[in-house]
PDB file of C-alpha atoms and ligand atoms in Angstrom:
ATOM      1  CA  MET A   1       6.884  14.347  51.150  1.00  0.00           C
ATOM      2  CA  THR A   2       6.437  12.857  47.897  1.00  0.00           C
ATOM      3  CA  ASP A   3       3.898  13.957  44.980  1.00  0.00           C
ATOM      4  CA  ASP A   4       3.585  10.487  43.653  1.00  0.00           C
ATOM      5  CA  PRO A   5       0.243   9.193  45.369  1.00  0.00           C
ATOM      6  CA  ARG A   6       1.541   5.392  44.590  1.00  0.00           C
ATOM      7  CA  THR A   7       4.290   5.922  47.114  1.00  0.00           C
ATOM      8  CA  TRP A   8       2.990   5.790  50.812  1.00  0.00           C
ATOM      9  CA  ASP A   9       4.131   8.777  52.629  1.00  0.00           C
ATOM     10  CA  ASP A  10       4.283   8.179  56.477  1.00  0.00           C
ATOM     11  CA  SER A  11       4.952  12.435  56.954  1.00  0.00           C
ATOM     12  CA  LEU A  12       1.071  12.674  55.568  1.00  0.00           C
ATOM     13  CA  LEU A  13      -0.324  10.167  57.746  1.00  0.00           C
ATOM     14  CA  ARG A  14       1.582  11.751  60.639  1.00  0.00           C
ATOM     15  CA  ALA A  15       0.287  14.983  59.414  1.00  0.00           C
ATOM     16  CA  ALA A  16      -3.449  14.180  59.152  1.00  0.00           C
ATOM     17  CA  LEU A  17      -3.009  12.058  62.525  1.00  0.00           C
ATOM     18  CA  ASP A  18      -2.010  15.197  64.094  1.00  0.00           C
ATOM     19  CA  ALA A  19      -4.939  17.190  62.611  1.00  0.00           C
ATOM     20  CA  HIS A  20      -7.227  14.931  64.814  1.00  0.00           C
ATOM     21  CA  PRO A  21      -5.821  14.492  68.136  1.00  0.00           C
ATOM     22  CA  ASP A  22      -8.792  13.063  69.522  1.00  0.00           C
ATOM     23  CA  LEU A  23      -8.887  10.186  67.035  1.00  0.00           C
ATOM     24  CA  ARG A  24      -7.849   7.428  69.194  1.00  0.00           C
ATOM     25  CA  TRP A  25      -6.707   4.596  66.924  1.00  0.00           C
ATOM     26  CA  GLY A  26      -3.491   3.041  67.035  1.00  0.00           C
ATOM     27  CA  PRO A  27      -0.903   1.452  67.500  1.00  0.00           C
ATOM     28  CA  PHE A  28      -0.425   1.554  63.510  1.00  0.00           C
ATOM     29  CA  ALA A  29       1.679  -1.003  61.583  1.00  0.00           C
ATOM     30  CA  VAL A  30       2.604   0.171  58.223  1.00  0.00           C
ATOM     31  CA  ILE A  31       3.979  -2.499  56.174  1.00  0.00           C
ATOM     32  CA  PRO A  32       5.007  -2.654  52.401  1.00  0.00           C
ATOM     33  CA  SER A  33       3.716  -5.605  51.378  1.00  0.00           C
ATOM     34  CA  THR A  34       1.704  -8.714  52.721  1.00  0.00           C
ATOM     35  CA  GLY A  35      -0.768 -11.283  52.050  1.00  0.00           C
ATOM     36  CA  SER A  36      -4.043 -10.067  53.825  1.00  0.00           C
ATOM     37  CA  THR A  37      -3.999  -7.014  56.383  1.00  0.00           C
ATOM     38  CA  ASN A  38      -7.125  -9.249  57.677  1.00  0.00           C
ATOM     39  CA  ALA A  39      -4.958 -12.454  58.307  1.00  0.00           C
ATOM     40  CA  ASP A  40      -2.170 -10.046  59.867  1.00  0.00           C
ATOM     41  CA  ALA A  41      -4.613  -8.313  62.112  1.00  0.00           C
ATOM     42  CA  ALA A  42      -6.000 -11.672  63.438  1.00  0.00           C
ATOM     43  CA  ASP A  43      -2.699 -13.022  64.286  1.00  0.00           C
ATOM     44  CA  GLN A  44      -2.014  -9.798  66.399  1.00  0.00           C
ATOM     45  CA  VAL A  45      -5.538 -10.513  68.198  1.00  0.00           C
ATOM     46  CA  ARG A  46      -4.105 -13.999  68.985  1.00  0.00           C
ATOM     47  CA  GLU A  47      -0.981 -12.073  70.567  1.00  0.00           C
ATOM     48  CA  GLY A  48      -3.470  -9.714  72.626  1.00  0.00           C
ATOM     49  CA  ALA A  49      -3.572  -6.870  70.029  1.00  0.00           C
ATOM     50  CA  PRO A  50      -5.833  -3.925  71.713  1.00  0.00           C
ATOM     51  CA  GLU A  51      -8.927  -2.396  70.559  1.00  0.00           C
ATOM     52  CA  GLY A  52      -7.789   0.310  67.678  1.00  0.00           C
ATOM     53  CA  PHE A  53      -4.776  -1.676  66.479  1.00  0.00           C
ATOM     54  CA  ALA A  54      -4.289  -0.925  62.740  1.00  0.00           C
ATOM     55  CA  VAL A  55      -2.757  -2.732  60.050  1.00  0.00           C
ATOM     56  CA  VAL A  56      -2.061  -1.035  56.706  1.00  0.00           C
ATOM     57  CA  ALA A  57      -0.016  -2.553  53.440  1.00  0.00           C
ATOM     58  CA  ASP A  58       0.795  -0.815  50.466  1.00  0.00           C
ATOM     59  CA  GLU A  59       0.242  -4.131  48.666  1.00  0.00           C
ATOM     60  CA  GLN A  60      -1.434  -7.319  49.329  1.00  0.00           C
ATOM     61  CA  THR A  61      -0.672 -10.416  47.333  1.00  0.00           C
ATOM     62  CA  GLN A  62      -3.594 -12.383  48.933  1.00  0.00           C
ATOM     63  CA  GLY A  63      -6.111  -9.859  49.819  1.00  0.00           C
ATOM     64  CA  ARG A  64      -9.362 -11.577  50.533  1.00  0.00           C
ATOM     65  CA  GLY A  65     -13.209 -10.658  49.846  1.00  0.00           C
ATOM     66  CA  ARG A  66     -16.278 -11.790  51.360  1.00  0.00           C
ATOM     67  CA  LEU A  67     -17.484 -15.806  50.859  1.00  0.00           C
ATOM     68  CA  ASP A  68     -13.988 -16.826  49.782  1.00  0.00           C
ATOM     69  CA  ARG A  69     -13.465 -14.496  46.967  1.00  0.00           C
ATOM     70  CA  ALA A  70     -10.358 -12.538  46.599  1.00  0.00           C
ATOM     71  CA  TRP A  71      -9.572  -8.887  46.545  1.00  0.00           C
ATOM     72  CA  SER A  72      -7.031  -7.269  44.384  1.00  0.00           C
ATOM     73  CA  SER A  73      -4.778  -4.770  46.095  1.00  0.00           C
ATOM     74  CA  PRO A  74      -1.950  -4.046  43.293  1.00  0.00           C
ATOM     75  CA  SER A  75       0.926  -2.160  45.144  1.00  0.00           C
ATOM     76  CA  GLY A  76       0.520   1.531  45.817  1.00  0.00           C
ATOM     77  CA  ALA A  77      -2.930   1.867  43.773  1.00  0.00           C
ATOM     78  CA  GLY A  78      -5.304   1.354  46.888  1.00  0.00           C
ATOM     79  CA  LEU A  79      -5.832   1.706  50.500  1.00  0.00           C
ATOM     80  CA  ALA A  80      -5.615  -1.686  52.455  1.00  0.00           C
ATOM     81  CA  VAL A  81      -6.205  -1.425  56.084  1.00  0.00           C
ATOM     82  CA  SER A  82      -7.229  -3.447  58.929  1.00  0.00           C
ATOM     83  CA  LEU A  83      -8.616  -2.535  62.386  1.00  0.00           C
ATOM     84  CA  VAL A  84      -9.133  -4.487  65.754  1.00  0.00           C
ATOM     85  CA  LEU A  85     -12.231  -3.755  67.571  1.00  0.00           C
ATOM     86  CA  ARG A  86     -13.214  -5.294  70.585  1.00  0.00           C
ATOM     87  CA  PRO A  87     -16.659  -3.815  71.263  1.00  0.00           C
ATOM     88  CA  VAL A  88     -18.229  -3.796  74.571  1.00  0.00           C
ATOM     89  CA  VAL A  89     -21.827  -3.937  73.606  1.00  0.00           C
ATOM     90  CA  ALA A  90     -24.064  -7.330  73.112  1.00  0.00           C
ATOM     91  CA  GLU A  91     -22.509  -9.505  70.661  1.00  0.00           C
ATOM     92  CA  SER A  92     -26.017  -9.751  69.287  1.00  0.00           C
ATOM     93  CA  ALA A  93     -25.500  -6.329  67.772  1.00  0.00           C
ATOM     94  CA  TRP A  94     -21.702  -7.158  66.299  1.00  0.00           C
ATOM     95  CA  GLY A  95     -23.628  -7.717  62.796  1.00  0.00           C
ATOM     96  CA  TRP A  96     -23.418  -3.774  62.712  1.00  0.00           C
ATOM     97  CA  LEU A  97     -19.964  -3.346  62.802  1.00  0.00           C
ATOM     98  CA  PRO A  98     -19.276  -4.344  58.883  1.00  0.00           C
ATOM     99  CA  LEU A  99     -22.369  -1.710  58.354  1.00  0.00           C
ATOM    100  CA  LEU A 100     -20.850   0.803  60.459  1.00  0.00           C
ATOM    101  CA  ALA A 101     -17.552   0.423  58.780  1.00  0.00           C
ATOM    102  CA  GLY A 102     -19.302   0.733  55.468  1.00  0.00           C
ATOM    103  CA  LEU A 103     -21.229   3.908  56.275  1.00  0.00           C
ATOM    104  CA  ALA A 104     -17.798   5.558  57.872  1.00  0.00           C
ATOM    105  CA  VAL A 105     -16.292   4.813  54.355  1.00  0.00           C
ATOM    106  CA  VAL A 106     -18.778   6.298  52.492  1.00  0.00           C
ATOM    107  CA  GLU A 107     -19.157   9.648  54.659  1.00  0.00           C
ATOM    108  CA  ALA A 108     -15.072   9.954  54.660  1.00  0.00           C
ATOM    109  CA  LEU A 109     -15.287   9.451  50.739  1.00  0.00           C
ATOM    110  CA  GLN A 110     -18.341  12.122  50.239  1.00  0.00           C
ATOM    111  CA  GLY A 111     -16.079  14.602  52.640  1.00  0.00           C
ATOM    112  CA  LEU A 112     -13.417  13.978  50.067  1.00  0.00           C
ATOM    113  CA  GLY A 113     -15.789  14.856  46.978  1.00  0.00           C
ATOM    114  CA  VAL A 114     -16.397  11.413  45.867  1.00  0.00           C
ATOM    115  CA  PRO A 115     -19.951  10.393  45.182  1.00  0.00           C
ATOM    116  CA  ALA A 116     -19.682   7.213  46.969  1.00  0.00           C
ATOM    117  CA  ALA A 117     -22.695   5.321  48.033  1.00  0.00           C
ATOM    118  CA  LEU A 118     -23.277   1.756  49.902  1.00  0.00           C
ATOM    119  CA  THR A 119     -24.870  -1.706  48.290  1.00  0.00           C
ATOM    120  CA  TRP A 120     -26.209  -3.983  51.412  1.00  0.00           C
ATOM    121  CA  PRO A 121     -24.397  -5.118  52.902  1.00  0.00           C
ATOM    122  CA  ASN A 122     -21.186  -2.976  52.834  1.00  0.00           C
ATOM    123  CA  ASP A 123     -19.943  -2.426  49.010  1.00  0.00           C
ATOM    124  CA  VAL A 124     -18.658   0.973  48.468  1.00  0.00           C
ATOM    125  CA  MET A 125     -19.970   2.152  44.943  1.00  0.00           C
ATOM    126  CA  VAL A 126     -20.454   5.020  42.661  1.00  0.00           C
ATOM    127  CA  ASP A 127     -23.339   5.157  40.887  1.00  0.00           C
ATOM    128  CA  GLY A 128     -23.560   4.679  36.981  1.00  0.00           C
ATOM    129  CA  PRO A 129     -22.681   1.990  34.392  1.00  0.00           C
ATOM    130  CA  ALA A 130     -19.405   0.151  34.265  1.00  0.00           C
ATOM    131  CA  HIS A 131     -16.426   1.947  32.670  1.00  0.00           C
ATOM    132  CA  ASP A 132     -16.576  -0.972  29.917  1.00  0.00           C
ATOM    133  CA  GLY A 133     -20.031  -0.179  29.413  1.00  0.00           C
ATOM    134  CA  GLY A 134     -21.537  -3.146  31.194  1.00  0.00           C
ATOM    135  CA  PRO A 135     -23.890  -2.469  34.062  1.00  0.00           C
ATOM    136  CA  GLY A 136     -23.138  -0.948  37.194  1.00  0.00           C
ATOM    137  CA  PRO A 137     -22.619   0.376  39.761  1.00  0.00           C
ATOM    138  CA  ARG A 138     -18.878   0.745  39.721  1.00  0.00           C
ATOM    139  CA  LYS A 139     -17.185  -0.910  42.900  1.00  0.00           C
ATOM    140  CA  LEU A 140     -14.840   1.327  44.486  1.00  0.00           C
ATOM    141  CA  GLY A 141     -14.141  -0.599  48.003  1.00  0.00           C
ATOM    142  CA  GLY A 142     -15.279  -3.215  49.880  1.00  0.00           C
ATOM    143  CA  ILE A 143     -15.219  -4.670  53.628  1.00  0.00           C
ATOM    144  CA  LEU A 144     -14.345  -7.788  55.150  1.00  0.00           C
ATOM    145  CA  ALA A 145     -15.293  -8.009  58.623  1.00  0.00           C
ATOM    146  CA  GLU A 146     -14.237 -11.317  60.522  1.00  0.00           C
ATOM    147  CA  ARG A 147     -14.939 -12.690  63.988  1.00  0.00           C
ATOM    148  CA  VAL A 148     -11.411 -13.506  65.822  1.00  0.00           C
ATOM    149  CA  GLU A 149     -11.550 -14.791  69.362  1.00  0.00           C
ATOM    150  CA  ASP A 150     -13.452 -12.253  71.405  1.00  0.00           C
ATOM    151  CA  ALA A 151     -12.701  -9.096  68.933  1.00  0.00           C
ATOM    152  CA  VAL A 152     -13.482  -8.268  65.237  1.00  0.00           C
ATOM    153  CA  VAL A 153     -11.141  -7.446  62.577  1.00  0.00           C
ATOM    154  CA  VAL A 154     -12.344  -4.755  60.170  1.00  0.00           C
ATOM    155  CA  GLY A 155     -10.549  -5.058  56.747  1.00  0.00           C
ATOM    156  CA  ILE A 156     -11.254  -2.096  54.335  1.00  0.00           C
ATOM    157  CA  GLY A 157     -10.366  -1.908  50.785  1.00  0.00           C
ATOM    158  CA  ILE A 158     -10.685   1.336  48.802  1.00  0.00           C
ATOM    159  CA  ASN A 159      -9.295   1.637  45.116  1.00  0.00           C
ATOM    160  CA  THR A 160      -7.499   5.011  45.071  1.00  0.00           C
ATOM    161  CA  ASP A 161      -5.154   5.251  41.961  1.00  0.00           C
ATOM    162  CA  LEU A 162      -6.007   2.195  39.693  1.00  0.00           C
ATOM    163  CA  ASP A 163      -6.287   3.275  36.096  1.00  0.00           C
ATOM    164  CA  LEU A 164      -8.487   1.614  33.642  1.00  0.00           C
ATOM    165  CA  ASP A 165      -6.347  -1.162  32.417  1.00  0.00           C
ATOM    166  CA  GLU A 166      -5.365  -2.149  36.090  1.00  0.00           C
ATOM    167  CA  LEU A 167      -9.253  -2.789  37.038  1.00  0.00           C
ATOM    168  CA  PRO A 168      -9.386  -6.214  38.191  1.00  0.00           C
ATOM    169  CA  VAL A 169     -13.046  -6.509  37.000  1.00  0.00           C
ATOM    170  CA  GLY A 170     -15.205  -4.601  34.309  1.00  0.00           C
ATOM    171  CA  ARG A 171     -17.349  -3.139  37.262  1.00  0.00           C
ATOM    172  CA  ALA A 172     -14.570  -2.004  39.594  1.00  0.00           C
ATOM    173  CA  THR A 173     -13.718   1.984  39.620  1.00  0.00           C
ATOM    174  CA  SER A 174     -11.145   3.974  41.496  1.00  0.00           C
ATOM    175  CA  THR A 175     -11.110   7.500  42.822  1.00  0.00           C
ATOM    176  CA  ARG A 176      -8.775   8.560  40.239  1.00  0.00           C
ATOM    177  CA  LEU A 177     -11.432   7.206  37.761  1.00  0.00           C
ATOM    178  CA  GLU A 178     -13.699   9.229  39.276  1.00  0.00           C
ATOM    179  CA  GLY A 179     -11.682  12.411  38.965  1.00  0.00           C
ATOM    180  CA  ALA A 180     -10.824  12.952  42.617  1.00  0.00           C
ATOM    181  CA  ARG A 181      -7.488  13.410  43.570  1.00  0.00           C
ATOM    182  CA  VAL A 182      -7.389  11.280  47.237  1.00  0.00           C
ATOM    183  CA  ARG A 183      -4.299  10.501  48.870  1.00  0.00           C
ATOM    184  CA  ARG A 184      -4.510   7.134  50.561  1.00  0.00           C
ATOM    185  CA  GLU A 185      -3.073   8.517  54.067  1.00  0.00           C
ATOM    186  CA  GLU A 186      -5.581  11.228  54.361  1.00  0.00           C
ATOM    187  CA  LEU A 187      -8.290   8.844  53.256  1.00  0.00           C
ATOM    188  CA  LEU A 188      -7.396   6.576  56.349  1.00  0.00           C
ATOM    189  CA  VAL A 189      -7.476   9.254  58.505  1.00  0.00           C
ATOM    190  CA  ALA A 190     -10.912  10.586  57.152  1.00  0.00           C
ATOM    191  CA  ILE A 191     -12.373   7.142  57.560  1.00  0.00           C
ATOM    192  CA  LEU A 192     -10.938   6.660  61.052  1.00  0.00           C
ATOM    193  CA  ASP A 193     -12.303   9.827  62.217  1.00  0.00           C
ATOM    194  CA  ARG A 194     -15.889   8.808  60.616  1.00  0.00           C
ATOM    195  CA  LEU A 195     -15.694   5.359  61.946  1.00  0.00           C
ATOM    196  CA  ARG A 196     -14.695   6.519  65.495  1.00  0.00           C
ATOM    197  CA  ASP A 197     -17.862   8.945  65.251  1.00  0.00           C
ATOM    198  CA  ARG A 198     -20.176   6.246  64.357  1.00  0.00           C
ATOM    199  CA  TYR A 199     -18.796   3.174  66.576  1.00  0.00           C
ATOM    200  CA  THR A 200     -18.511   5.236  69.740  1.00  0.00           C
ATOM    201  CA  THR A 201     -22.024   6.739  69.251  1.00  0.00           C
ATOM    202  CA  TRP A 202     -23.360   3.248  68.515  1.00  0.00           C
ATOM    203  CA  GLN A 203     -21.719   1.698  71.649  1.00  0.00           C
ATOM    204  CA  LEU A 204     -23.105   4.628  73.597  1.00  0.00           C
ATOM    205  CA  ALA A 205     -26.664   3.476  72.267  1.00  0.00           C
ATOM    206  CA  GLY A 206     -25.589   0.251  73.463  1.00  0.00           C
ATOM    207  CA  GLY A 207     -25.247  -1.410  69.977  1.00  0.00           C
ATOM    208  CA  ASP A 208     -28.773  -0.165  69.154  1.00  0.00           C
ATOM    209  CA  ALA A 209     -27.965   1.244  65.479  1.00  0.00           C
ATOM    210  CA  VAL A 210     -31.642   2.862  64.996  1.00  0.00           C
ATOM    211  CA  ARG A 211     -31.302   4.861  68.105  1.00  0.00           C
ATOM    212  CA  SER A 212     -27.684   5.857  67.672  1.00  0.00           C
ATOM    213  CA  GLY A 213     -28.730   7.493  64.112  1.00  0.00           C
ATOM    214  CA  ALA A 214     -26.566   4.955  61.904  1.00  0.00           C
ATOM    215  CA  ALA A 215     -29.484   2.939  60.758  1.00  0.00           C
ATOM    216  CA  ASP A 216     -30.956   6.258  59.049  1.00  0.00           C
ATOM    217  CA  ALA A 217     -27.614   7.352  57.833  1.00  0.00           C
ATOM    218  CA  TYR A 218     -26.897   3.907  56.367  1.00  0.00           C
ATOM    219  CA  ALA A 219     -30.544   3.774  54.550  1.00  0.00           C
ATOM    220  CA  GLU A 220     -29.799   7.347  53.095  1.00  0.00           C
ATOM    221  CA  ARG A 221     -26.678   6.529  51.682  1.00  0.00           C
ATOM    222  CA  CYS A 222     -27.726   2.940  50.320  1.00  0.00           C
ATOM    223  CA  LEU A 223     -28.356   2.575  46.537  1.00  0.00           C
ATOM    224  CA  MET A 224     -30.574   0.037  46.945  1.00  0.00           C
ATOM    225  CA  VAL A 225     -33.342   1.218  49.433  1.00  0.00           C
ATOM    226  CA  GLY A 226     -36.183   1.617  47.109  1.00  0.00           C
ATOM    227  CA  ARG A 227     -34.952   0.120  43.991  1.00  0.00           C
ATOM    228  CA  PRO A 228     -35.734  -3.407  42.651  1.00  0.00           C
ATOM    229  CA  VAL A 229     -33.053  -6.070  43.758  1.00  0.00           C
ATOM    230  CA  ARG A 230     -32.205  -9.754  43.286  1.00  0.00           C
ATOM    231  CA  ALA A 231     -30.875 -11.934  46.460  1.00  0.00           C
ATOM    232  CA  SER A 232     -29.076 -15.103  46.002  1.00  0.00           C
ATOM    233  CA  LEU A 233     -29.597 -16.666  49.929  1.00  0.00           C
ATOM    234  CA  PRO A 234     -27.314 -19.202  51.446  1.00  0.00           C
ATOM    235  CA  GLY A 235     -29.553 -21.980  50.470  1.00  0.00           C
ATOM    236  CA  GLY A 236     -29.557 -21.366  46.765  1.00  0.00           C
ATOM    237  CA  GLU A 237     -33.064 -19.666  47.207  1.00  0.00           C
ATOM    238  CA  VAL A 238     -33.400 -16.445  44.783  1.00  0.00           C
ATOM    239  CA  LEU A 239     -35.263 -13.663  45.820  1.00  0.00           C
ATOM    240  CA  GLU A 240     -36.674 -10.750  43.819  1.00  0.00           C
ATOM    241  CA  GLY A 241     -38.167  -7.702  45.189  1.00  0.00           C
ATOM    242  CA  THR A 242     -37.703  -4.106  46.204  1.00  0.00           C
ATOM    243  CA  ALA A 243     -35.605  -3.021  49.024  1.00  0.00           C
ATOM    244  CA  VAL A 244     -37.547  -1.016  51.380  1.00  0.00           C
ATOM    245  CA  ARG A 245     -35.316  -0.450  54.411  1.00  0.00           C
ATOM    246  CA  ILE A 246     -32.521  -1.888  56.709  1.00  0.00           C
ATOM    247  CA  GLY A 247     -34.280  -3.573  59.674  1.00  0.00           C
ATOM    248  CA  SER A 248     -32.854  -2.596  63.264  1.00  0.00           C
ATOM    249  CA  ASP A 249     -30.519  -5.960  62.916  1.00  0.00           C
ATOM    250  CA  GLY A 250     -28.814  -4.472  59.681  1.00  0.00           C
ATOM    251  CA  ALA A 251     -30.811  -6.762  57.523  1.00  0.00           C
ATOM    252  CA  LEU A 252     -32.011  -5.677  53.862  1.00  0.00           C
ATOM    253  CA  VAL A 253     -36.011  -5.930  54.112  1.00  0.00           C
ATOM    254  CA  VAL A 254     -36.968  -6.623  50.661  1.00  0.00           C
ATOM    255  CA  ALA A 255     -40.742  -6.629  49.793  1.00  0.00           C
ATOM    256  CA  THR A 256     -41.817  -8.913  47.373  1.00  0.00           C
ATOM    257  CA  ASP A 257     -44.487  -8.858  44.225  1.00  0.00           C
ATOM    258  CA  ASP A 258     -47.150 -10.486  46.786  1.00  0.00           C
ATOM    259  CA  GLY A 259     -46.473  -7.860  49.273  1.00  0.00           C
ATOM    260  CA  ALA A 260     -44.857  -9.930  51.827  1.00  0.00           C
ATOM    261  CA  GLU A 261     -41.555  -8.494  53.359  1.00  0.00           C
ATOM    262  CA  ARG A 262     -38.355 -10.802  53.975  1.00  0.00           C
ATOM    263  CA  ALA A 263     -35.543  -9.916  55.963  1.00  0.00           C
ATOM    264  CA  VAL A 264     -32.284 -10.582  54.023  1.00  0.00           C
ATOM    265  CA  SER A 265     -29.352 -11.188  56.499  1.00  0.00           C
ATOM    266  CA  ALA A 266     -26.751 -12.994  54.750  1.00  0.00           C
ATOM    267  CA  GLY A 267     -26.068 -13.700  50.802  1.00  0.00           C
ATOM    268  CA  ASP A 268     -25.393 -11.768  47.848  1.00  0.00           C
ATOM    269  CA  VAL A 269     -27.564  -8.770  46.704  1.00  0.00           C
ATOM    270  CA  LEU A 270     -27.630  -7.101  43.153  1.00  0.00           C
ATOM    271  CA  LEU A 271     -29.540  -4.019  41.978  1.00  0.00           C
ATOM    272  CA  VAL A 272     -31.869  -5.180  39.134  1.00  0.00           C
ATOM    273  CA  ARG A 273     -32.074  -2.782  36.128  1.00  0.00           C
TER     274      ARG A 273
HETATM  275  C1  BT5 B 301     -15.259  -7.238  49.572  1.00  0.00           C
HETATM  276  O1  BT5 B 301     -15.553  -8.410  49.158  1.00  0.00           O
HETATM  277  O2  BT5 B 301     -15.813  -6.421  48.472  1.00  0.00           O
HETATM  278  C2  BT5 B 301     -14.473  -7.118  50.627  1.00  0.00           C
HETATM  279  C3  BT5 B 301     -13.270  -6.631  50.230  1.00  0.00           C
HETATM  280  C4  BT5 B 301     -12.176  -6.395  51.402  1.00  0.00           C
HETATM  281  C5  BT5 B 301     -10.868  -6.103  51.401  1.00  0.00           C
HETATM  282  C6  BT5 B 301     -10.138  -5.814  52.319  1.00  0.00           C
HETATM  283  S1  BT5 B 301      -8.465  -4.903  51.961  1.00  0.00           S
HETATM  284  C7  BT5 B 301      -8.254  -5.055  53.586  1.00  0.00           C
HETATM  285  C8  BT5 B 301      -8.572  -6.223  54.008  1.00  0.00           C
HETATM  286  N1  BT5 B 301      -7.476  -7.355  54.129  1.00  0.00           N
HETATM  287  C9  BT5 B 301      -8.115  -8.197  53.335  1.00  0.00           C
HETATM  288  O3  BT5 B 301      -7.414  -9.559  53.064  1.00  0.00           O
HETATM  289  N2  BT5 B 301      -9.369  -7.964  52.712  1.00  0.00           N
HETATM  290  C10 BT5 B 301      -9.678  -6.573  53.266  1.00  0.00           C
HETATM  291  P1  BT5 B 301     -16.634  -8.873  48.407  1.00  0.00           P
HETATM  292  O4  BT5 B 301     -17.924  -8.259  48.045  1.00  0.00           O
HETATM  293  O5  BT5 B 301     -16.644 -10.498  47.893  1.00  0.00           O
HETATM  294  O6  BT5 B 301     -15.999  -8.805  46.602  1.00  0.00           O
HETATM  295  C11 BT5 B 301     -14.919  -9.506  45.935  1.00  0.00           C
HETATM  296  C12 BT5 B 301     -15.442  -9.325  44.446  1.00  0.00           C
HETATM  297  O7  BT5 B 301     -15.122  -8.142  44.121  1.00  0.00           O
HETATM  298  C13 BT5 B 301     -14.198  -9.881  43.470  1.00  0.00           C
HETATM  299  O8  BT5 B 301     -14.835 -11.328  43.541  1.00  0.00           O
HETATM  300  C14 BT5 B 301     -14.010  -9.409  42.261  1.00  0.00           C
HETATM  301  O9  BT5 B 301     -15.209  -9.503  41.413  1.00  0.00           O
HETATM  302  C15 BT5 B 301     -14.238  -7.911  42.904  1.00  0.00           C
HETATM  303  N3  BT5 B 301     -12.950  -7.457  43.065  1.00  0.00           N
HETATM  304  C16 BT5 B 301     -11.699  -7.854  43.503  1.00  0.00           C
HETATM  305  N4  BT5 B 301     -10.985  -7.063  43.788  1.00  0.00           N
HETATM  306  C17 BT5 B 301     -11.456  -5.628  43.627  1.00  0.00           C
HETATM  307  C18 BT5 B 301     -11.192  -4.370  43.499  1.00  0.00           C
HETATM  308  N5  BT5 B 301     -10.083  -4.055  43.806  1.00  0.00           N
HETATM  309  N6  BT5 B 301     -11.995  -3.531  43.000  1.00  0.00           N
HETATM  310  C19 BT5 B 301     -13.576  -3.833  42.770  1.00  0.00           C
HETATM  311  N7  BT5 B 301     -13.560  -5.029  42.761  1.00  0.00           N
HETATM  312  C20 BT5 B 301     -12.820  -5.973  43.053  1.00  0.00           C
END
């Protein structure tokens, strides 16, 4: 075992997995460097990869964010993992998958002492101003869920050991900068543990996130609910109001000044201070 958190340690991963014999994730492909773990997992889906297959990389050279944005994954400084899911519930409910993943990540981080929270749809944040003094909240991680054939690839990126001078954008942060000592191998297993629980309960509820308890759990951890937000909608419209709740379909419900409620199911939403 190595003490250097930037050196991936398979024995730590194995020990963490052994401590959770019911986890039922895997097989795992752990690779030193790749373009994007989501792209790799998508290739594996096309080759018939089973539910639970996971690709983990120490470094990504072409990490992807949502809406064609880039995700920075310098070597050893973050967790980059993509999971293959083949849900058995109706496809109309699959929009919840990235939210379930975000919820599981936040629950795992909170369990490790990191004060993480969500902003809609699935940014993993820490409340408070940016390290450079600009507006927050600070971004610790993100989720990219992509449909590939009859599966969904859920990609999770979390900054663990990035230092101040390595932050890709002013609003970024890392578990280390938040004062927590988190090993990527253990964080991975903690996330897989929470995600298995949320995903199984959701499937047992037929994909109903309200009945499975995920919708309430998500809203409790969402920094936006009850606060003013500005949403940039796909057609170019900008909507301002107060986020009031998460809809049963996973949309963010925004109340505008005239008292009307609009469900935002796509686009970018920011907190307004
Ligand atoms: C996301 O996109 O937040 C989803 C990120 C998903 C990354 C994982 S890593 C494993 C898997 N394989 C992949 O190729 N991707 C997934 P989005 O909400 O679009 O945020 C992207 C924006 O966040 C960028 O435009 C930057 O402003 C900022 N950003 C980029 N890298 C960052 C980082 N490491 N930490 C914080 N912010 C970052």
